[in-house]
């Protein structure tokens, strides 16, 4: 590609594929609107060339907010006793998945806290029933589970798995995830890759103690995984967590991460996350113009939606799924983009299947 004018030497090196951590960290820094504009323009161009103008919509079913973990930043953490908990029954989950398919979404994402109440066979049955009744891809986002569970679900027809790293810095990971192991997280990601899932991951931007260099290394981590899909959201402090008083992550930094992810992983999907839309009313549109090509409309039944409170003041908690569909379509059309059809497999993964 020919770089847009006003590209900095660091951006030139990124575009040439010959960059280092310092280049990425420099491009993530505040204070240079022209440099940002060139970065976003370059990412937008690479996005158009590699994954096109259409935006993939993934219907998200948040089916349980029970979680056995205590991630320091998350409102679903087991220690947050103020949260009213819910679990959807398998029939309800299948119904919500089929509703997503009926709305035209090519992918159904089934997400929960780490909730051992759902045995592996139960999840496999849900996946099988959705796949048998609708022409959709199924993505699972259920956290760390034994390799046998991942294998069973893959056999049942699950196509993709989302397992966010949140930070690739070992020390910061350990601080934020009591009782969890960074190495085990890596092992889970490795198992998913070996089982030939399309693997999604992501990073929380603006975590307390996180530096620009750490974020630059997160980008390298995602590139080297390699991630088929990447979600990047700002850290938003939740009042029911130990990080309630911490400063929130900043939207411009997230957008720079979105743009650099697109440049480092041109054939992967990059999400315009709901968290970005919660931090800035136009956050998702800005991300779509900085390299993103996926949105995740919520199809969780309204009765449960507000209770899936990973972070506070989440948007889209009071709308019916049909309303979300219309809202997303209008936002996408306002940018001159179209809604994608089909399952929306990641081009990077499709290429890997051919070799
Ligand atoms: S981030 Fe995930 S695993 Fe951690 S507490 Fe929240 S829902 Fe549970």
GROMACS .gro file of C-alpha atoms and ligand atoms in nm:
model
  363
    1UNK     CA    1   0.000   0.000   0.000
    2UNK     CA    2   0.111   0.358  -0.048
    3UNK     CA    3   0.127   0.532   0.289
    4UNK     CA    4  -0.085   0.844   0.339
    5UNK     CA    5   0.100   1.174   0.364
    6UNK     CA    6   0.235   1.296   0.700
    7UNK     CA    7   0.330   0.951   0.820
    8UNK     CA    8   0.589   0.956   1.096
    9UNK     CA    9   0.906   0.748   1.070
   10UNK     CA   10   0.765   0.509   1.331
   11UNK     CA   11   0.445   0.458   1.130
   12UNK     CA   12   0.651   0.411   0.814
   13UNK     CA   13   0.843   0.134   0.989
   14UNK     CA   14   0.518  -0.030   1.102
   15UNK     CA   15   0.380  -0.013   0.749
   16UNK     CA   16   0.703  -0.164   0.618
   17UNK     CA   17   0.684  -0.445   0.876
   18UNK     CA   18   1.017  -0.346   1.027
   19UNK     CA   19   0.935  -0.200   1.370
   20UNK     CA   20   1.014  -0.244   1.734
   21UNK     CA   21   0.845  -0.198   2.071
   22UNK     CA   22   0.959   0.164   2.086
   23UNK     CA   23   0.788   0.243   1.756
   24UNK     CA   24   0.458   0.096   1.878
   25UNK     CA   25   0.482   0.264   2.219
   26UNK     CA   26   0.559   0.597   2.051
   27UNK     CA   27   0.254   0.568   1.829
   28UNK     CA   28   0.038   0.493   2.136
   29UNK     CA   29   0.142   0.813   2.313
   30UNK     CA   30  -0.077   1.123   2.347
   31UNK     CA   31  -0.005   1.462   2.205
   32UNK     CA   32   0.010   1.448   1.825
   33UNK     CA   33  -0.329   1.470   1.648
   34UNK     CA   34  -0.166   1.464   1.303
   35UNK     CA   35   0.023   1.148   1.383
   36UNK     CA   36  -0.305   0.995   1.509
   37UNK     CA   37  -0.488   1.097   1.192
   38UNK     CA   38  -0.220   0.933   0.975
   39UNK     CA   39  -0.229   0.618   1.189
   40UNK     CA   40  -0.609   0.589   1.169
   41UNK     CA   41  -0.607   0.659   0.794
   42UNK     CA   42  -0.345   0.391   0.733
   43UNK     CA   43  -0.536   0.136   0.943
   44UNK     CA   44  -0.861   0.222   0.768
   45UNK     CA   45  -0.696   0.169   0.431
   46UNK     CA   46  -0.547  -0.167   0.534
   47UNK     CA   47  -0.887  -0.269   0.673
   48UNK     CA   48  -1.056  -0.187   0.340
   49UNK     CA   49  -0.791  -0.372   0.139
   50UNK     CA   50  -0.779  -0.686   0.353
   51UNK     CA   51  -1.125  -0.739   0.502
   52UNK     CA   52  -1.340  -0.505   0.295
   53UNK     CA   53  -1.606  -0.252   0.382
   54UNK     CA   54  -1.863  -0.484   0.533
   55UNK     CA   55  -1.905  -0.509   0.910
   56UNK     CA   56  -1.968  -0.847   1.072
   57UNK     CA   57  -2.238  -0.860   1.339
   58UNK     CA   58  -2.207  -1.124   1.610
   59UNK     CA   59  -2.517  -1.187   1.821
   60UNK     CA   60  -2.407  -1.200   2.184
   61UNK     CA   61  -2.586  -1.418   2.442
   62UNK     CA   62  -2.460  -1.354   2.795
   63UNK     CA   63  -2.616  -1.659   2.953
   64UNK     CA   64  -2.478  -1.663   3.308
   65UNK     CA   65  -2.319  -1.398   3.528
   66UNK     CA   66  -2.198  -1.649   3.788
   67UNK     CA   67  -1.821  -1.662   3.808
   68UNK     CA   68  -1.579  -1.845   4.034
   69UNK     CA   69  -1.292  -1.606   3.964
   70UNK     CA   70  -1.200  -1.279   4.131
   71UNK     CA   71  -1.040  -1.072   3.854
   72UNK     CA   72  -0.972  -0.738   4.019
   73UNK     CA   73  -1.134  -0.526   3.746
   74UNK     CA   74  -1.451  -0.724   3.684
   75UNK     CA   75  -1.798  -0.664   3.827
   76UNK     CA   76  -1.885  -1.034   3.789
   77UNK     CA   77  -1.605  -1.139   4.025
   78UNK     CA   78  -1.723  -1.392   4.284
   79UNK     CA   79  -1.646  -1.152   4.569
   80UNK     CA   80  -1.897  -0.894   4.443
   81UNK     CA   81  -2.187  -0.993   4.667
   82UNK     CA   82  -2.397  -0.693   4.560
   83UNK     CA   83  -2.463  -0.837   4.213
   84UNK     CA   84  -2.784  -1.029   4.154
   85UNK     CA   85  -2.684  -1.351   3.975
   86UNK     CA   86  -2.868  -1.535   3.699
   87UNK     CA   87  -2.834  -1.848   3.489
   88UNK     CA   88  -3.024  -1.913   3.170
   89UNK     CA   89  -3.145  -2.267   3.113
   90UNK     CA   90  -3.014  -2.458   2.810
   91UNK     CA   91  -3.350  -2.422   2.630
   92UNK     CA   92  -3.343  -2.045   2.687
   93UNK     CA   93  -2.987  -2.023   2.556
   94UNK     CA   94  -3.076  -2.215   2.241
   95UNK     CA   95  -3.380  -1.994   2.193
   96UNK     CA   96  -3.171  -1.677   2.225
   97UNK     CA   97  -2.916  -1.818   1.978
   98UNK     CA   98  -3.188  -1.895   1.727
   99UNK     CA   99  -3.332  -1.548   1.774
  100UNK     CA  100  -2.990  -1.409   1.680
  101UNK     CA  101  -2.989  -1.625   1.369
  102UNK     CA  102  -3.339  -1.506   1.280
  103UNK     CA  103  -3.212  -1.147   1.301
  104UNK     CA  104  -2.960  -1.236   1.031
  105UNK     CA  105  -2.649  -1.259   1.246
  106UNK     CA  106  -2.404  -1.508   1.098
  107UNK     CA  107  -2.242  -1.581   1.433
  108UNK     CA  108  -2.384  -1.653   1.776
  109UNK     CA  109  -2.150  -1.581   2.067
  110UNK     CA  110  -2.227  -1.771   2.389
  111UNK     CA  111  -2.060  -1.596   2.682
  112UNK     CA  112  -2.063  -1.640   3.059
  113UNK     CA  113  -1.850  -1.598   3.366
  114UNK     CA  114  -1.646  -1.905   3.459
  115UNK     CA  115  -1.947  -2.104   3.568
  116UNK     CA  116  -1.883  -2.474   3.634
  117UNK     CA  117  -2.259  -2.529   3.679
  118UNK     CA  118  -2.272  -2.584   3.300
  119UNK     CA  119  -2.106  -2.919   3.251
  120UNK     CA  120  -1.915  -2.965   2.928
  121UNK     CA  121  -2.184  -3.198   2.790
  122UNK     CA  122  -2.453  -2.937   2.851
  123UNK     CA  123  -2.262  -2.674   2.654
  124UNK     CA  124  -2.192  -2.928   2.376
  125UNK     CA  125  -2.565  -3.004   2.355
  126UNK     CA  126  -2.648  -2.632   2.327
  127UNK     CA  127  -2.392  -2.586   2.049
  128UNK     CA  128  -2.524  -2.890   1.860
  129UNK     CA  129  -2.884  -2.775   1.884
  130UNK     CA  130  -2.807  -2.426   1.757
  131UNK     CA  131  -2.591  -2.555   1.472
  132UNK     CA  132  -2.857  -2.810   1.373
  133UNK     CA  133  -3.131  -2.550   1.351
  134UNK     CA  134  -2.953  -2.246   1.208
  135UNK     CA  135  -2.683  -2.169   0.954
  136UNK     CA  136  -2.452  -1.986   1.193
  137UNK     CA  137  -2.103  -2.003   1.334
  138UNK     CA  138  -2.088  -2.049   1.711
  139UNK     CA  139  -1.830  -1.872   1.922
  140UNK     CA  140  -1.776  -1.968   2.286
  141UNK     CA  141  -1.643  -1.735   2.554
  142UNK     CA  142  -1.653  -1.936   2.875
  143UNK     CA  143  -1.306  -1.886   3.017
  144UNK     CA  144  -1.053  -2.147   3.115
  145UNK     CA  145  -1.172  -2.506   3.093
  146UNK     CA  146  -0.993  -2.840   3.057
  147UNK     CA  147  -0.865  -2.924   2.711
  148UNK     CA  148  -1.117  -3.213   2.696
  149UNK     CA  149  -1.402  -2.962   2.727
  150UNK     CA  150  -1.261  -2.748   2.447
  151UNK     CA  151  -1.222  -3.064   2.234
  152UNK     CA  152  -1.577  -3.179   2.307
  153UNK     CA  153  -1.721  -2.842   2.210
  154UNK     CA  154  -1.516  -2.830   1.891
  155UNK     CA  155  -1.653  -3.175   1.800
  156UNK     CA  156  -2.002  -3.048   1.877
  157UNK     CA  157  -1.952  -2.781   1.612
  158UNK     CA  158  -1.816  -2.476   1.795
  159UNK     CA  159  -1.614  -2.269   1.548
  160UNK     CA  160  -1.442  -2.009   1.757
  161UNK     CA  161  -1.331  -1.934   2.110
  162UNK     CA  162  -1.266  -1.601   2.276
  163UNK     CA  163  -1.015  -1.599   2.561
  164UNK     CA  164  -0.882  -1.256   2.640
  165UNK     CA  165  -0.536  -1.217   2.786
  166UNK     CA  166  -0.619  -0.863   2.915
  167UNK     CA  167  -0.246  -0.800   2.962
  168UNK     CA  168   0.050  -0.999   2.837
  169UNK     CA  169   0.268  -0.863   3.116
  170UNK     CA  170   0.321  -1.147   3.365
  171UNK     CA  171   0.353  -0.929   3.674
  172UNK     CA  172   0.049  -0.718   3.595
  173UNK     CA  173  -0.147  -1.030   3.503
  174UNK     CA  174  -0.062  -1.184   3.839
  175UNK     CA  175  -0.169  -0.870   4.027
  176UNK     CA  176  -0.503  -0.854   3.849
  177UNK     CA  177  -0.590  -1.224   3.855
  178UNK     CA  178  -0.562  -1.370   4.207
  179UNK     CA  179  -0.531  -1.745   4.203
  180UNK     CA  180  -0.485  -1.761   3.827
  181UNK     CA  181  -0.177  -1.852   3.628
  182UNK     CA  182  -0.044  -1.668   3.325
  183UNK     CA  183   0.115  -1.990   3.202
  184UNK     CA  184  -0.215  -2.171   3.229
  185UNK     CA  185  -0.381  -1.897   3.028
  186UNK     CA  186  -0.119  -1.945   2.758
  187UNK     CA  187  -0.172  -2.322   2.772
  188UNK     CA  188  -0.546  -2.273   2.719
  189UNK     CA  189  -0.482  -2.048   2.419
  190UNK     CA  190  -0.238  -2.308   2.283
  191UNK     CA  191  -0.493  -2.587   2.325
  192UNK     CA  192  -0.758  -2.385   2.144
  193UNK     CA  193  -0.518  -2.319   1.858
  194UNK     CA  194  -0.425  -2.689   1.838
  195UNK     CA  195  -0.793  -2.782   1.826
  196UNK     CA  196  -0.824  -2.553   1.525
  197UNK     CA  197  -1.063  -2.306   1.676
  198UNK     CA  198  -1.054  -1.957   1.537
  199UNK     CA  199  -0.906  -1.793   1.844
  200UNK     CA  200  -1.001  -1.449   1.966
  201UNK     CA  201  -0.826  -1.258   2.240
  202UNK     CA  202  -0.798  -0.905   2.363
  203UNK     CA  203  -0.658  -0.648   2.599
  204UNK     CA  204  -0.794  -0.407   2.857
  205UNK     CA  205  -0.644  -0.066   2.790
  206UNK     CA  206  -0.566   0.171   3.076
  207UNK     CA  207  -0.534  -0.082   3.358
  208UNK     CA  208  -0.372   0.058   3.673
  209UNK     CA  209   0.003   0.006   3.643
  210UNK     CA  210  -0.007  -0.057   3.268
  211UNK     CA  211   0.250   0.133   3.061
  212UNK     CA  212   0.261   0.214   2.689
  213UNK     CA  213   0.549  -0.028   2.655
  214UNK     CA  214   0.331  -0.303   2.805
  215UNK     CA  215   0.058  -0.220   2.555
  216UNK     CA  216   0.313  -0.230   2.272
  217UNK     CA  217   0.415  -0.577   2.388
  218UNK     CA  218   0.047  -0.676   2.405
  219UNK     CA  219   0.026  -0.592   2.035
  220UNK     CA  220   0.321  -0.819   1.963
  221UNK     CA  221   0.158  -1.091   2.174
  222UNK     CA  222  -0.165  -1.071   1.972
  223UNK     CA  223   0.031  -1.068   1.646
  224UNK     CA  224   0.233  -1.373   1.743
  225UNK     CA  225  -0.059  -1.575   1.885
  226UNK     CA  226  -0.182  -1.506   1.614
  227UNK     CA  227  -0.529  -1.385   1.708
  228UNK     CA  228  -0.805  -1.437   1.453
  229UNK     CA  229  -1.012  -1.178   1.632
  230UNK     CA  230  -0.911  -0.902   1.871
  231UNK     CA  231  -1.126  -0.708   2.117
  232UNK     CA  232  -0.987  -0.394   2.276
  233UNK     CA  233  -1.174  -0.198   2.536
  234UNK     CA  234  -1.097   0.073   2.790
  235UNK     CA  235  -1.066  -0.030   3.152
  236UNK     CA  236  -1.378   0.108   3.322
  237UNK     CA  237  -1.362   0.094   3.704
  238UNK     CA  238  -1.650  -0.093   3.865
  239UNK     CA  239  -1.767   0.020   4.211
  240UNK     CA  240  -1.795  -0.339   4.335
  241UNK     CA  241  -1.427  -0.417   4.275
  242UNK     CA  242  -1.097  -0.336   4.445
  243UNK     CA  243  -1.018  -0.104   4.154
  244UNK     CA  244  -1.327   0.113   4.210
  245UNK     CA  245  -1.120   0.427   4.266
  246UNK     CA  246  -0.874   0.372   3.982
  247UNK     CA  247  -0.861   0.602   3.681
  248UNK     CA  248  -1.044   0.480   3.370
  249UNK     CA  249  -0.867   0.388   3.049
  250UNK     CA  250  -0.875   0.650   2.775
  251UNK     CA  251  -1.059   0.614   2.446
  252UNK     CA  252  -0.784   0.767   2.226
  253UNK     CA  253  -0.536   0.506   2.351
  254UNK     CA  254  -0.785   0.229   2.272
  255UNK     CA  255  -0.834   0.367   1.921
  256UNK     CA  256  -0.458   0.371   1.863
  257UNK     CA  257  -0.446   0.009   1.981
  258UNK     CA  258  -0.728  -0.075   1.738
  259UNK     CA  259  -0.540   0.087   1.451
  260UNK     CA  260  -0.208  -0.080   1.532
  261UNK     CA  261  -0.380  -0.418   1.571
  262UNK     CA  262  -0.518  -0.379   1.220
  263UNK     CA  263  -0.172  -0.296   1.086
  264UNK     CA  264  -0.009  -0.590   1.264
  265UNK     CA  265  -0.289  -0.837   1.187
  266UNK     CA  266  -0.434  -0.720   0.854
  267UNK     CA  267  -0.635  -1.040   0.792
  268UNK     CA  268  -0.788  -1.074   1.138
  269UNK     CA  269  -1.113  -0.939   1.272
  270UNK     CA  270  -1.099  -0.639   1.505
  271UNK     CA  271  -1.401  -0.555   1.720
  272UNK     CA  272  -1.553  -0.214   1.779
  273UNK     CA  273  -1.632  -0.311   2.137
  274UNK     CA  274  -1.938  -0.227   2.342
  275UNK     CA  275  -1.702  -0.104   2.616
  276UNK     CA  276  -1.567   0.154   2.372
  277UNK     CA  277  -1.925   0.257   2.295
  278UNK     CA  278  -1.994   0.284   2.667
  279UNK     CA  279  -1.694   0.511   2.727
  280UNK     CA  280  -1.773   0.733   2.427
  281UNK     CA  281  -2.113   0.749   2.249
  282UNK     CA  282  -1.930   0.743   1.914
  283UNK     CA  283  -1.653   0.511   2.029
  284UNK     CA  284  -1.761   0.222   1.808
  285UNK     CA  285  -1.791   0.441   1.500
  286UNK     CA  286  -1.445   0.580   1.566
  287UNK     CA  287  -1.308   0.227   1.598
  288UNK     CA  288  -1.474   0.123   1.270
  289UNK     CA  289  -1.289   0.413   1.105
  290UNK     CA  290  -0.960   0.314   1.266
  291UNK     CA  291  -0.941  -0.048   1.150
  292UNK     CA  292  -1.227  -0.236   1.320
  293UNK     CA  293  -1.473  -0.450   1.122
  294UNK     CA  294  -1.688  -0.636   1.379
  295UNK     CA  295  -1.966  -0.535   1.620
  296UNK     CA  296  -2.139  -0.747   1.882
  297UNK     CA  297  -2.507  -0.664   1.922
  298UNK     CA  298  -2.660  -0.806   2.237
  299UNK     CA  299  -2.932  -1.069   2.207
  300UNK     CA  300  -2.944  -1.160   2.577
  301UNK     CA  301  -3.305  -1.147   2.700
  302UNK     CA  302  -3.372  -0.802   2.845
  303UNK     CA  303  -3.450  -0.938   3.192
  304UNK     CA  304  -3.085  -1.042   3.234
  305UNK     CA  305  -2.898  -0.788   3.030
  306UNK     CA  306  -2.825  -0.522   3.291
  307UNK     CA  307  -2.703  -0.794   3.531
  308UNK     CA  308  -2.411  -0.889   3.307
  309UNK     CA  309  -2.222  -0.598   3.453
  310UNK     CA  310  -1.851  -0.652   3.393
  311UNK     CA  311  -1.819  -0.273   3.407
  312UNK     CA  312  -2.076  -0.005   3.506
  313UNK     CA  313  -2.294   0.209   3.277
  314UNK     CA  314  -2.285  -0.042   2.997
  315UNK     CA  315  -2.484   0.067   2.694
  316UNK     CA  316  -2.757  -0.132   2.519
  317UNK     CA  317  -2.894  -0.293   2.837
  318UNK     CA  318  -3.253  -0.182   2.788
  319UNK     CA  319  -3.319  -0.254   2.423
  320UNK     CA  320  -3.487  -0.550   2.257
  321UNK     CA  321  -3.260  -0.744   2.018
  322UNK     CA  322  -3.459  -0.614   1.720
  323UNK     CA  323  -3.391  -0.258   1.829
  324UNK     CA  324  -3.016  -0.332   1.858
  325UNK     CA  325  -3.019  -0.473   1.506
  326UNK     CA  326  -3.169  -0.149   1.371
  327UNK     CA  327  -2.937   0.069   1.578
  328UNK     CA  328  -2.626  -0.116   1.456
  329UNK     CA  329  -2.745  -0.103   1.095
  330UNK     CA  330  -2.794   0.274   1.119
  331UNK     CA  331  -2.451   0.327   1.273
  332UNK     CA  332  -2.284   0.117   1.003
  333UNK     CA  333  -2.476   0.290   0.722
  334UNK     CA  334  -2.381   0.632   0.863
  335UNK     CA  335  -2.020   0.546   0.784
  336UNK     CA  336  -2.099   0.433   0.429
  337UNK     CA  337  -2.029   0.073   0.527
  338UNK     CA  338  -2.245  -0.235   0.478
  339UNK     CA  339  -2.345  -0.533   0.694
  340UNK     CA  340  -2.164  -0.854   0.607
  341UNK     CA  341  -2.348  -1.173   0.524
  342UNK     CA  342  -2.237  -1.531   0.597
  343UNK     CA  343  -2.052  -1.670   0.896
  344UNK     CA  344  -1.769  -1.419   0.880
  345UNK     CA  345  -1.476  -1.652   0.937
  346UNK     CA  346  -1.148  -1.469   0.986
  347UNK     CA  347  -0.955  -1.443   0.657
  348UNK     CA  348  -0.635  -1.522   0.847
  349UNK     CA  349  -0.781  -1.855   0.962
  350UNK     CA  350  -0.926  -1.933   0.618
  351UNK     CA  351  -0.583  -1.877   0.461
  352UNK     CA  352  -0.427  -2.108   0.720
  353UNK     CA  353  -0.674  -2.385   0.624
  354UNK     CA  354  -0.554  -2.373   0.264
  355UNK     CA  355  -0.187  -2.421   0.345
  356LIG     S1  356  -1.319  -1.131   3.390
  356LIG    FE1  357  -1.424  -1.325   3.346
  356LIG     S2  358  -1.321  -1.476   3.480
  356LIG    FE2  359  -1.268  -1.274   3.561
  356LIG     S3  360  -1.423  -1.234   3.720
  356LIG    FE3  361  -1.499  -1.144   3.526
  356LIG     S4  362  -1.631  -1.296   3.433
  356LIG    FE4  363  -1.502  -1.399   3.591
   0.00000   0.00000   0.00000
